[in-house]
Short mmCIF file of C-alpha atoms in Angstrom, two decimals:
data_model
loop_
_atom_site.label_atom_id
_atom_site.label_comp_id
_atom_site.label_asym_id
_atom_site.label_seq_id
_atom_site.Cartn_x
_atom_site.Cartn_y
_atom_site.Cartn_z
CA MET T 1 30.08 -9.17 16.54
CA SER T 2 26.30 -9.07 16.02
CA ALA T 3 24.54 -5.89 14.99
CA ASP T 4 22.83 -5.69 18.41
CA ALA T 5 26.13 -6.15 20.25
CA ALA T 6 27.79 -3.53 18.08
CA SER T 7 24.90 -1.17 18.78
CA ARG T 8 25.17 -1.71 22.54
CA SER T 9 28.93 -1.14 22.43
CA SER T 10 28.46 2.04 20.46
CA ARG T 11 25.84 3.31 22.93
CA HIS T 12 28.14 2.51 25.86
CA LYS T 13 31.03 4.45 24.33
CA THR T 14 28.71 7.34 23.60
CA GLU T 15 27.50 7.33 27.20
CA VAL T 16 31.06 7.42 28.52
CA ARG T 17 32.07 10.22 26.19
CA GLY T 18 28.92 12.15 27.12
CA HIS T 19 29.27 11.23 30.79
CA GLY T 20 26.15 9.01 30.76
CA HIS T 21 24.41 9.70 34.04
CA VAL T 22 27.30 11.98 35.06
CA ALA T 23 26.55 15.08 33.01
CA PRO T 24 28.69 18.19 33.49
CA ALA T 25 25.72 19.97 35.09
CA ASP T 26 25.38 17.13 37.62
CA ILE T 27 29.10 17.28 38.42
CA ALA T 28 28.90 21.05 38.89
CA LEU T 29 25.87 20.76 41.19
CA GLY T 30 27.52 18.05 43.27
CA VAL T 31 30.71 20.08 43.59
CA ILE T 32 28.88 23.25 44.67
CA ILE T 33 26.72 21.42 47.24
CA GLY T 34 29.73 19.58 48.62
CA ARG T 35 31.88 22.69 48.94
CA THR T 36 29.01 24.66 50.48
CA SER T 37 28.62 22.07 53.23
CA GLU T 38 32.37 22.07 53.95
CA TYR T 39 32.54 25.86 54.15
CA PHE T 40 29.42 25.98 56.31
CA ASP T 41 31.20 23.81 58.90
CA PHE T 42 34.29 25.96 58.50
CA PHE T 43 32.51 29.27 59.13
CA VAL T 44 30.31 27.95 61.94
CA PHE T 45 33.42 27.09 63.92
CA GLY T 46 35.15 30.34 62.95
CA LEU T 47 32.23 32.48 64.10
CA GLY T 48 32.01 30.41 67.27
CA CYS T 49 35.64 31.33 67.98
CA VAL T 50 34.60 34.98 68.03
CA LEU T 51 31.14 34.98 69.57
CA VAL T 52 31.03 31.93 71.83
CA PHE T 53 34.23 30.15 72.83
CA PRO T 54 36.02 33.10 74.48
CA GLU T 55 33.29 33.24 77.13
CA LEU T 56 32.19 29.61 77.15
CA VAL T 57 35.57 27.86 77.07
CA PHE T 58 38.01 30.59 78.14
CA PRO T 59 36.10 32.60 80.77
CA PHE T 60 39.26 32.89 82.89
CA ALA T 61 40.86 35.17 80.25
CA ASP T 62 39.90 38.65 79.12
CA ARG T 63 37.88 38.86 75.90
CA LEU T 64 40.83 39.62 73.65
CA THR T 65 43.03 36.88 75.07
CA GLY T 66 40.14 34.41 74.99
CA THR T 67 39.55 35.18 71.32
CA LEU T 68 43.24 34.67 70.56
CA TYR T 69 43.13 31.31 72.35
CA ALA T 70 40.08 30.34 70.30
CA PHE T 71 41.85 31.35 67.07
CA GLY T 72 44.74 29.12 68.11
CA ILE T 73 42.34 26.17 68.25
CA PHE T 74 40.81 27.31 64.96
CA ALA T 75 44.22 26.83 63.29
CA LEU T 76 44.49 23.19 64.40
CA ALA T 77 42.26 21.95 61.58
CA PHE T 78 44.66 23.32 58.97
CA VAL T 79 47.54 21.46 60.61
CA THR T 80 45.76 18.10 60.46
CA ARG T 81 44.16 18.59 57.06
CA PRO T 82 47.18 17.24 55.10
CA ILE T 83 47.26 14.25 57.46
CA GLY T 84 43.61 13.61 56.66
CA SER T 85 44.30 13.77 52.93
CA VAL T 86 47.05 11.15 53.16
CA LEU T 87 44.95 8.92 55.44
CA PHE T 88 41.85 9.03 53.26
CA PHE T 89 43.82 8.55 50.05
CA ALA T 90 44.80 5.18 51.50
CA ILE T 91 41.13 4.44 52.20
CA ASP T 92 40.29 5.51 48.65
CA ARG T 93 42.85 3.13 47.15
CA ARG T 94 41.70 0.20 49.27
CA TYR T 95 37.94 0.65 49.66
CA GLY T 96 36.88 3.12 46.97
CA ARG T 97 35.89 6.76 46.78
CA GLY T 98 32.34 6.21 48.00
CA THR T 99 33.56 4.72 51.27
CA LYS T 100 36.11 7.49 51.63
CA LEU T 101 33.56 10.26 51.15
CA THR T 102 31.00 8.66 53.44
CA ALA T 103 33.51 8.31 56.27
CA ALA T 104 34.95 11.81 55.78
CA LEU T 105 31.64 13.66 55.61
CA PHE T 106 30.13 11.84 58.57
CA LEU T 107 33.30 12.59 60.53
CA LEU T 108 33.11 16.25 59.51
CA GLY T 109 29.41 16.67 60.21
CA GLY T 110 29.57 14.57 63.35
CA SER T 111 32.48 16.54 64.78
CA THR T 112 30.74 19.85 64.11
CA ALA T 113 27.45 18.59 65.51
CA ALA T 114 29.18 17.20 68.60
CA ILE T 115 30.54 20.65 69.35
CA ALA T 116 26.91 21.73 69.73
CA PHE T 117 26.77 19.69 72.95
CA LEU T 118 30.06 21.00 74.34
CA PRO T 119 29.85 21.86 78.08
CA GLY T 120 31.62 25.02 79.09
CA TYR T 121 34.66 25.59 81.27
CA ALA T 122 32.40 26.16 84.24
CA THR T 123 31.23 22.54 83.98
CA LEU T 124 34.27 20.59 82.78
CA GLY T 125 37.17 22.90 83.46
CA ILE T 126 40.20 22.36 81.24
CA TRP T 127 38.57 19.30 79.65
CA SER T 128 36.22 21.65 77.84
CA ILE T 129 39.26 23.11 76.04
CA VAL T 130 40.71 19.65 75.35
CA ILE T 131 37.43 18.36 73.87
CA LEU T 132 37.00 21.44 71.68
CA ALA T 133 40.57 21.09 70.38
CA GLY T 134 40.04 17.38 69.77
CA PHE T 135 36.93 17.92 67.66
CA ARG T 136 38.73 20.67 65.75
CA LEU T 137 41.56 18.26 64.93
CA LEU T 138 38.99 15.76 63.68
CA GLN T 139 37.39 18.43 61.52
CA GLY T 140 40.72 19.02 59.83
CA ILE T 141 41.26 15.33 59.17
CA ALA T 142 37.75 15.06 57.74
CA LEU T 143 38.25 18.09 55.47
CA GLY T 144 41.31 16.39 54.01
CA GLY T 145 39.25 13.28 53.31
CA ALA T 146 36.38 15.22 51.73
CA TRP T 147 38.42 15.82 48.56
CA ASP T 148 36.51 13.92 45.88
CA GLY T 149 38.14 14.89 42.58
CA LEU T 150 34.90 16.23 41.17
CA SER T 151 36.33 19.69 40.53
CA SER T 152 39.29 18.22 38.63
CA LEU T 153 36.96 15.99 36.63
CA LEU T 154 34.78 18.98 35.84
CA ALA T 155 37.78 21.01 34.63
CA LEU T 156 39.21 18.18 32.53
CA ASN T 157 35.89 17.65 30.76
CA ALA T 158 35.37 21.36 30.10
CA PRO T 159 35.79 22.75 26.57
CA PRO T 160 39.21 24.41 26.20
CA ASN T 161 37.61 27.85 25.82
CA ARG T 162 35.44 27.41 28.94
CA ARG T 163 37.97 26.10 31.47
CA GLY T 164 37.98 29.32 33.46
CA TRP T 165 34.19 29.13 33.78
CA TYR T 166 34.17 25.54 34.99
CA ALA T 167 37.13 26.13 37.30
CA MET T 168 35.23 28.79 39.24
CA LEU T 169 32.10 26.72 39.90
CA PRO T 170 33.48 24.80 42.92
CA GLN T 171 34.64 28.08 44.47
CA LEU T 172 31.04 29.26 44.82
CA GLY T 173 30.78 27.00 47.85
CA ALA T 174 32.73 29.53 49.94
CA PRO T 175 30.33 32.50 49.66
CA PHE T 176 27.29 30.22 49.83
CA GLY T 177 28.59 28.52 52.98
CA PHE T 178 29.37 31.86 54.59
CA ILE T 179 25.92 33.26 53.84
CA LEU T 180 24.27 30.26 55.51
CA ALA T 181 26.51 30.35 58.59
CA ALA T 182 26.46 34.14 59.00
CA GLY T 183 22.70 34.25 58.50
CA LEU T 184 22.08 31.73 61.26
CA PHE T 185 24.44 33.42 63.69
CA ALA T 186 23.00 36.86 62.85
CA TYR T 187 19.49 35.63 63.59
CA PHE T 188 20.25 33.95 66.91
CA GLU T 189 22.68 36.61 68.13
CA GLY T 190 20.24 39.38 67.29
CA ALA T 191 17.02 37.72 68.45
CA LEU T 192 18.18 36.23 71.77
CA SER T 193 19.52 37.70 74.94
CA LYS T 194 23.22 37.25 75.48
CA GLU T 195 22.56 34.64 78.16
CA ASP T 196 20.26 32.59 75.92
CA PHE T 197 22.62 32.88 72.95
CA LEU T 198 25.58 31.60 74.98
CA SER T 199 23.44 28.94 76.62
CA TRP T 200 21.77 27.36 73.59
CA GLY T 201 21.36 29.71 70.61
CA TRP T 202 24.88 29.24 69.24
CA ARG T 203 24.50 25.45 69.32
CA TYR T 204 21.84 25.31 66.62
CA PRO T 205 24.13 26.21 63.65
CA SER T 206 26.62 23.55 64.77
CA PHE T 207 23.91 20.90 65.00
CA VAL T 208 22.50 21.83 61.58
CA ALA T 209 25.88 20.93 60.08
CA LEU T 210 25.15 17.21 60.34
CA THR T 211 21.99 17.55 58.25
CA ILE T 212 23.74 19.67 55.64
CA ASN T 213 26.59 17.17 55.39
CA VAL T 214 24.17 14.28 54.89
CA VAL T 215 22.51 16.16 52.02
CA ALA T 216 25.93 16.91 50.53
CA LEU T 217 26.98 13.29 50.92
CA PHE T 218 24.02 11.96 48.96
CA ALA T 219 24.46 14.64 46.30
CA ARG T 220 28.03 13.49 45.75
CA LEU T 221 27.42 9.75 46.14
CA ARG T 222 24.75 10.04 43.47
CA MET T 223 27.61 10.51 41.02
CA VAL T 224 30.52 8.80 42.71
CA ALA T 225 28.61 5.51 42.99
CA THR T 226 27.78 5.31 39.27
CA PRO T 227 29.82 3.08 36.90
CA GLU T 228 30.09 6.02 34.51
CA PHE T 229 31.82 8.12 37.14
CA ALA T 230 34.28 5.36 38.01
CA GLU T 231 35.14 4.88 34.33
CA LEU T 232 35.57 8.61 33.81
CA MET T 233 37.87 8.88 36.81
CA GLN T 234 40.00 6.02 35.52
CA THR T 235 40.00 7.40 31.98
CA ARG T 236 41.10 10.80 33.23
CA GLU T 237 43.63 9.14 35.57
CA LEU T 238 42.10 10.92 38.57
CA MET T 239 43.12 8.25 41.02
CA PRO T 240 45.15 8.57 44.25
CA VAL T 241 48.90 8.06 43.98
CA PRO T 242 51.44 7.56 46.78
CA VAL T 243 52.63 10.86 48.23
CA VAL T 244 56.31 9.92 47.82
CA GLU T 245 55.75 9.35 44.12
CA LEU T 246 53.90 12.65 43.82
CA VAL T 247 56.66 14.62 45.56
CA ARG T 248 59.31 12.99 43.40
CA ALA T 249 57.46 13.93 40.22
CA HIS T 250 56.01 17.32 41.20
CA GLY T 251 57.79 18.60 44.30
CA ARG T 252 58.49 22.00 42.75
CA THR T 253 54.91 22.31 41.54
CA ILE T 254 53.55 21.60 45.03
CA ILE T 255 55.73 24.30 46.59
CA LEU T 256 54.90 26.93 43.97
CA GLY T 257 51.25 25.94 43.94
CA ALA T 258 51.00 26.44 47.69
CA PHE T 259 52.06 30.08 47.29
CA VAL T 260 49.91 30.94 44.27
CA PRO T 261 46.63 31.35 46.26
CA LEU T 262 48.12 33.23 49.23
CA ALA T 263 46.68 36.60 48.21
CA SER T 264 43.14 35.26 48.16
CA PHE T 265 43.62 32.97 51.17
CA ALA T 266 45.00 35.81 53.31
CA LEU T 267 42.12 38.08 52.25
CA PHE T 268 39.69 35.21 52.89
CA HIS T 269 39.83 35.60 56.66
CA LEU T 270 40.37 39.34 56.61
CA VAL T 271 36.84 39.88 55.28
CA THR T 272 35.10 36.99 57.08
CA ILE T 273 36.30 35.86 60.53
CA PHE T 274 38.75 38.57 61.61
CA PRO T 275 36.41 41.57 61.01
CA VAL T 276 33.77 40.06 63.26
CA SER T 277 36.33 39.71 66.04
CA TRP T 278 37.35 43.35 65.75
CA ILE T 279 33.75 44.55 65.66
CA ASN T 280 32.92 42.41 68.68
CA LEU T 281 35.95 43.47 70.71
CA PHE T 282 36.62 47.09 69.83
CA THR T 283 33.45 48.73 68.49
CA ASN T 284 29.86 49.28 69.56
CA ARG T 285 28.42 48.11 66.24
CA SER T 286 25.84 45.34 66.38
CA VAL T 287 27.45 42.04 65.49
CA SER T 288 24.25 40.65 63.98
CA GLU T 289 23.89 43.73 61.78
CA PHE T 290 27.52 43.46 60.68
CA LEU T 291 27.04 39.78 59.82
CA LEU T 292 24.22 40.80 57.50
CA VAL T 293 26.53 43.35 55.86
CA GLN T 294 29.08 40.58 55.40
CA SER T 295 26.37 38.36 53.88
CA ALA T 296 25.67 41.10 51.35
CA GLY T 297 29.41 41.21 50.71
CA ALA T 298 29.39 37.44 50.15
CA VAL T 299 26.71 37.91 47.48
CA VAL T 300 29.04 40.38 45.78
CA GLY T 301 31.84 37.85 46.23
CA ALA T 302 29.79 35.13 44.55
CA GLY T 303 29.18 37.46 41.62
CA ALA T 304 32.91 38.16 41.44
CA VAL T 305 33.67 34.42 41.41
CA VAL T 306 31.39 34.06 38.39
CA THR T 307 33.04 37.09 36.78
CA SER T 308 36.47 35.52 37.28
CA GLY T 309 35.38 32.61 35.09
CA LEU T 310 34.32 34.95 32.30
CA ILE T 311 37.55 36.96 32.54
CA ALA T 312 39.76 33.86 32.70
CA ASP T 313 38.23 32.49 29.50
CA GLN T 314 39.22 35.73 27.77
CA ILE T 315 42.69 36.45 29.14
CA GLY T 316 43.70 33.16 30.76
CA ARG T 317 43.70 31.97 34.36
CA ARG T 318 47.28 32.99 35.08
CA ASN T 319 46.65 36.53 33.86
CA THR T 320 43.46 36.65 35.91
CA LEU T 321 45.43 35.70 39.02
CA LEU T 322 48.06 38.32 38.21
CA LEU T 323 45.35 40.93 37.81
CA SER T 324 43.54 40.02 41.02
CA GLY T 325 46.82 39.69 42.95
CA GLY T 326 47.83 43.18 41.86
CA MET T 327 44.44 44.57 42.86
CA ILE T 328 44.69 42.92 46.29
CA ALA T 329 48.16 44.44 46.70
CA LEU T 330 46.74 47.89 45.96
CA PHE T 331 43.85 47.21 48.34
CA SER T 332 46.31 46.27 51.08
CA LEU T 333 48.32 49.46 50.48
CA SER T 334 45.18 51.55 50.85
CA SER T 335 44.50 49.77 54.14
CA ILE T 336 48.01 50.63 55.34
CA VAL T 337 47.85 54.29 54.38
CA ALA T 338 44.27 54.98 55.43
CA PRO T 339 42.69 51.99 57.13
CA LEU T 340 38.99 52.11 56.41
CA LEU T 341 38.50 48.93 58.35
CA PHE T 342 36.67 49.29 61.64
CA GLY T 343 37.29 52.92 62.34
CA ASP T 344 34.42 54.94 63.70
CA SER T 345 32.90 55.19 60.22
CA LEU T 346 30.19 52.59 59.60
CA ALA T 347 30.35 53.49 55.92
CA GLY T 348 34.09 52.82 55.88
CA GLN T 349 33.63 49.43 57.47
CA THR T 350 30.92 48.52 54.97
CA ILE T 351 32.98 49.69 51.99
CA TYR T 352 35.92 47.60 53.16
CA VAL T 353 33.78 44.47 53.46
CA ILE T 354 32.03 44.87 50.10
CA VAL T 355 35.20 45.73 48.15
CA GLY T 356 37.15 43.04 49.98
CA PHE T 357 34.62 40.33 49.13
CA GLY T 358 34.63 41.48 45.50
CA LEU T 359 38.41 41.18 45.25
CA LEU T 360 38.30 37.88 47.12
CA GLY T 361 35.84 36.41 44.65
CA LEU T 362 37.85 37.58 41.66
CA ALA T 363 41.06 36.00 43.00
CA TYR T 364 39.61 32.93 44.70
CA GLY T 365 37.55 31.96 41.68
CA GLN T 366 40.60 30.78 39.71
CA THR T 367 43.09 29.63 42.34
CA ALA T 368 42.04 25.98 42.41
CA GLY T 369 41.87 25.61 38.63
CA ALA T 370 45.26 27.21 38.06
CA VAL T 371 46.97 25.05 40.67
CA ALA T 372 45.37 21.80 39.48
CA SER T 373 46.30 22.46 35.84
CA SER T 374 49.98 22.41 36.80
CA PHE T 375 49.95 18.65 37.43
CA LYS T 376 50.10 15.83 34.93
CA PRO T 377 46.70 14.10 34.78
CA GLN T 378 47.77 11.04 36.77
CA TYR T 379 49.00 13.26 39.62
CA ARG T 380 46.25 15.86 39.51
CA TYR T 381 43.86 14.27 42.00
CA THR T 382 46.41 13.81 44.78
CA GLY T 383 48.55 16.82 43.85
CA ALA T 384 45.69 19.32 43.82
CA ALA T 385 44.49 18.12 47.23
CA LEU T 386 47.86 18.29 48.99
CA THR T 387 48.77 21.62 47.38
CA SER T 388 45.47 23.08 48.54
CA ASP T 389 46.08 21.72 52.05
CA LEU T 390 49.49 23.39 52.24
CA ALA T 391 48.18 26.66 50.81
CA TRP T 392 45.42 26.80 53.43
CA LEU T 393 47.93 26.01 56.17
CA ILE T 394 50.42 28.68 55.07
CA GLY T 395 48.01 31.36 53.91
CA ALA T 396 44.86 31.04 55.96
CA GLY T 397 45.12 28.74 58.95
CA PHE T 398 46.75 31.28 61.25
CA ALA T 399 45.39 34.40 59.52
CA PRO T 400 42.77 35.37 62.15
CA LEU T 401 45.27 34.78 64.97
CA VAL T 402 48.03 36.79 63.27
CA ALA T 403 45.71 39.61 62.15
CA LEU T 404 44.12 40.07 65.58
CA THR T 405 47.48 39.88 67.35
CA LEU T 406 49.09 42.47 65.06
CA SER T 407 46.13 44.84 64.99
CA SER T 408 45.51 44.78 68.74
CA ALA T 409 49.19 45.37 69.49
CA PHE T 410 50.31 47.71 66.69
CA GLY T 411 47.20 48.99 64.90
CA LEU T 412 45.07 48.09 61.90
CA ALA T 413 47.70 49.20 59.37
CA TRP T 414 49.60 46.01 60.19
CA VAL T 415 46.68 43.99 58.87
CA GLY T 416 47.28 45.70 55.53
CA LEU T 417 50.96 44.74 55.70
CA TYR T 418 50.00 41.13 56.40
CA LEU T 419 47.68 41.12 53.39
CA LEU T 420 50.36 42.74 51.24
CA SER T 421 52.76 39.92 52.08
CA GLY T 422 50.23 37.39 50.78
CA ALA T 423 49.70 39.36 47.57
CA LEU T 424 53.45 39.61 46.97
CA CYS T 425 53.83 35.85 47.49
CA THR T 426 51.16 35.21 44.87
CA LEU T 427 52.74 37.56 42.35
CA ALA T 428 56.20 36.12 42.99
CA ALA T 429 55.00 32.53 42.57
CA LEU T 430 53.28 33.40 39.29
CA TRP T 431 56.38 35.22 38.06
CA ILE T 432 58.62 32.25 38.89
CA ASP T 433 56.37 29.82 37.10
CA ARG T 434 55.24 31.62 33.96
CA ARG T 435 53.95 28.42 32.45
CA LEU T 436 51.59 27.66 35.32
CA GLU T 437 48.46 27.74 33.18
CA ALA T 438 49.79 26.19 29.98
CA ARG T 439 51.49 23.06 31.25
CA TYR T 440 49.77 19.71 30.93
CA GLU T 441 46.61 21.16 29.39
#
């Protein structure tokens, strides 16, 4: 080999080891932008289920029943999300990750944007409900396909003493996405008359989703389309595997992993979507003002996500999840004994939201990293996606529906019991699998 050839080979190896054009900072930025866009779509639909769809799509029902119907449609995306993961893994294997992401994100953004043009029940009758449910099903399929492996790649390339820090970065997309969605809804709901808001104001956040998803797509394709990224994914064995093979090798891990995040996933909706429904249905508090309070809570939540990375690097991710799960259990007990949530006290409502977002960030910041680390490298890409899908389905998909049903029928203390059940599931799953953090790392 000539000296020039040897030099080029050495430079190429150095680029691959150093990620070439795919630096850790670039991966982190792409992950955060991508997750923010997904959660923006998620929260836009969730807030629409509270503020719009009960009157637009279910005007024949009372406000409470209409909201429960809307929450039923909200859950559909979590049912089809695993189906989307399996479908788009096949596309990934055959056509590549760039094609998969492009199709998934355009389907996600397009479905959300199409909802912006949805005629109401007064115009289409029952077909308005059918169309809304259909687009929600497509959103779930698209969310399954939006899994890109960037978070796993980021964690695998992190220094051993910084894995908690890098594991929390993708989770920042949740508070960022909520702040964007809540801010838009707060502005239009507060600035417009009720008639104008229901006529056209609510449609703007849904339409904006397409633009945000296009930006997120290019941010991710900027890395996914590079040769360095493809080589890193192959080197780290972050490639899709058949689901049957995954279940055969890691069936127990998938089941346990689906229960590990339940504390944070149950709390997820109990400080975001469900509180808005209760405020809207049973109090005189301004919804737009409460959304701004929740946005402030999301800022606290983002800070707690960052803090979870610092704590996890000191005491380990599993211990961090145990700590946060225990704190959520105590929080749920306080809600059972003396429910601060949505009484007549505005201060009590605000305290609940701020504290709840803080605990959510602390727990949610490490759930994905802990679950993904339980898989062997060659199964991590597919295993982390399907485990996350099942965890969302079990722990979060029906949370607003269950919480509103229980609280409206039996009182707010039952919301605390529901949250406690999620915390106990998390603690039990971590106790059963004591080696959750250490295996395969």
